[in-house]
PDB file of C-alpha atoms in Angstrom:
ATOM      1  CA  MET A  17     108.237  95.859  85.247  1.00  0.00           C
ATOM      2  CA  LEU A  18     106.283  96.258  88.470  1.00  0.00           C
ATOM      3  CA  VAL A  19     107.775  94.710  91.612  1.00  0.00           C
ATOM      4  CA  TRP A  20     105.433  93.763  94.467  1.00  0.00           C
ATOM      5  CA  MET A  21     106.735  95.159  97.762  1.00  0.00           C
ATOM      6  CA  LEU A  22     104.130  93.973 100.294  1.00  0.00           C
ATOM      7  CA  ARG A  23     106.618  91.958 102.368  1.00  0.00           C
ATOM      8  CA  GLN A  24     108.956  94.943 102.678  1.00  0.00           C
ATOM      9  CA  VAL A  25     106.093  97.312 103.546  1.00  0.00           C
ATOM     10  CA  ILE A  26     104.708  95.086 106.295  1.00  0.00           C
ATOM     11  CA  ALA A  27     108.192  94.431 107.693  1.00  0.00           C
ATOM     12  CA  LYS A  28     108.717  98.182 108.085  1.00  0.00           C
ATOM     13  CA  LYS A  29     105.428  98.255 110.016  1.00  0.00           C
ATOM     14  CA  GLU A  30     106.637  95.307 112.142  1.00  0.00           C
ATOM     15  CA  ILE A  31     103.877  93.017 110.912  1.00  0.00           C
ATOM     16  CA  TRP A  32     105.391  89.555 110.830  1.00  0.00           C
ATOM     17  CA  THR A  33     102.590  87.113 110.014  1.00  0.00           C
ATOM     18  CA  GLY A  34      99.715  86.732 107.626  1.00  0.00           C
ATOM     19  CA  ALA A  35      97.382  86.245 110.584  1.00  0.00           C
ATOM     20  CA  GLU A  36      98.455  89.600 111.993  1.00  0.00           C
ATOM     21  CA  LEU A  37      97.892  91.263 108.617  1.00  0.00           C
ATOM     22  CA  ALA A  38      94.420  89.672 108.404  1.00  0.00           C
ATOM     23  CA  ARG A  39      93.544  90.947 111.881  1.00  0.00           C
ATOM     24  CA  LEU A  40      94.698  94.465 111.025  1.00  0.00           C
ATOM     25  CA  LEU A  41      92.783  94.455 107.728  1.00  0.00           C
ATOM     26  CA  LYS A  42      89.623  93.610 109.678  1.00  0.00           C
ATOM     27  CA  GLU A  43      90.268  96.165 112.433  1.00  0.00           C
ATOM     28  CA  ARG A  44      91.457  99.107 110.338  1.00  0.00           C
ATOM     29  CA  ALA A  45      89.613  98.645 107.043  1.00  0.00           C
ATOM     30  CA  ASN A  46      86.747  96.296 107.959  1.00  0.00           C
ATOM     31  CA  TYR A  47      87.993  93.988 105.209  1.00  0.00           C
ATOM     32  CA  ASN A  48      88.225  90.197 105.271  1.00  0.00           C
ATOM     33  CA  LEU A  49      90.724  88.193 103.234  1.00  0.00           C
ATOM     34  CA  SER A  50      91.033  84.433 103.448  1.00  0.00           C
ATOM     35  CA  ALA A  51      94.224  82.904 104.776  1.00  0.00           C
ATOM     36  CA  ALA A  52      94.883  81.545 101.272  1.00  0.00           C
ATOM     37  CA  SER A  53      94.523  85.005  99.716  1.00  0.00           C
ATOM     38  CA  ILE A  54      96.853  86.577 102.244  1.00  0.00           C
ATOM     39  CA  SER A  55      99.372  83.795 101.739  1.00  0.00           C
ATOM     40  CA  ALA A  56      99.261  84.364  97.978  1.00  0.00           C
ATOM     41  CA  LEU A  57      99.832  88.103  98.435  1.00  0.00           C
ATOM     42  CA  LEU A  58     102.811  87.428 100.684  1.00  0.00           C
ATOM     43  CA  THR A  59     104.468  84.783  98.537  1.00  0.00           C
ATOM     44  CA  SER A  60     104.034  85.978  94.972  1.00  0.00           C
ATOM     45  CA  GLN A  61     103.405  89.043  92.890  1.00  0.00           C
ATOM     46  CA  PRO A  62      99.691  89.371  92.106  1.00  0.00           C
ATOM     47  CA  ARG A  63      98.652  89.246  88.461  1.00  0.00           C
ATOM     48  CA  GLN A  64      95.507  91.173  89.265  1.00  0.00           C
ATOM     49  CA  MET A  65      93.968  92.781  92.318  1.00  0.00           C
ATOM     50  CA  LYS A  66      90.523  94.046  93.199  1.00  0.00           C
ATOM     51  CA  SER A  67      90.453  97.757  93.880  1.00  0.00           C
ATOM     52  CA  ASP A  68      88.747  97.012  97.221  1.00  0.00           C
ATOM     53  CA  THR A  69      91.691  94.834  98.269  1.00  0.00           C
ATOM     54  CA  LEU A  70      94.205  97.480  97.236  1.00  0.00           C
ATOM     55  CA  ASP A  71      92.228 100.140  99.093  1.00  0.00           C
ATOM     56  CA  ALA A  72      92.072  97.964 102.235  1.00  0.00           C
ATOM     57  CA  LEU A  73      95.819  97.286 102.129  1.00  0.00           C
ATOM     58  CA  CYS A  74      96.592 100.988 101.708  1.00  0.00           C
ATOM     59  CA  THR A  75      94.205 101.943 104.513  1.00  0.00           C
ATOM     60  CA  THR A  76      95.549  99.285 106.856  1.00  0.00           C
ATOM     61  CA  LEU A  77      99.227  99.921 106.123  1.00  0.00           C
ATOM     62  CA  GLU A  78      98.861 103.712 105.797  1.00  0.00           C
ATOM     63  CA  CYS A  79     100.557 103.658 102.425  1.00  0.00           C
ATOM     64  CA  THR A  80      99.841 104.288  98.754  1.00  0.00           C
ATOM     65  CA  PRO A  81      99.838 101.914  95.774  1.00  0.00           C
ATOM     66  CA  ASN A  82     103.241 103.426  94.923  1.00  0.00           C
ATOM     67  CA  ASP A  83     104.581 101.924  98.147  1.00  0.00           C
ATOM     68  CA  LEU A  84     103.219  98.487  97.308  1.00  0.00           C
ATOM     69  CA  TRP A  85     104.511  98.395  93.733  1.00  0.00           C
ATOM     70  CA  VAL A  86     107.783  99.778  92.469  1.00  0.00           C
ATOM     71  CA  TYR A  87     108.408 100.258  88.771  1.00  0.00           C
ATOM     72  CA  VAL A  88     111.751  98.919  87.595  1.00  0.00           C
ATOM     73  CA  PRO A  89     112.517  99.743  83.960  1.00  0.00           C
ATOM     74  CA  PRO A  90     113.571  96.802  81.803  1.00  0.00           C
ATOM     75  CA  GLN A  91     117.301  96.529  81.213  1.00  0.00           C
ATOM     76  CA  ASN A  92     118.569  97.212  77.702  1.00  0.00           C
ATOM     77  CA  VAL A  93     120.213  94.007  76.600  1.00  0.00           C
ATOM     78  CA  LYS A  94     122.847  94.583  73.935  1.00  0.00           C
ATOM     79  CA  GLY A  95     123.504  91.884  71.422  1.00  0.00           C
ATOM     80  CA  ALA A  96     120.359  89.967  72.242  1.00  0.00           C
TER      81      ALA A  96
END
């Protein structure tokens, strides 16, 4: 299963608000996201993502998609 790590990544970069993330996306990647879209990215794991959005996040945060998602193998449940 993929685990969305955006909150952890931005915390390491000392970005504390969605507004600050929006400003940095505009400044560093010339990319605009609505407040609602940023809120959704910060509060839940995305089901899908445009490649442009992923590229803008990686550019802005100086990271890779591997930093934003971590693969956690499913647990083997015995007796289930």
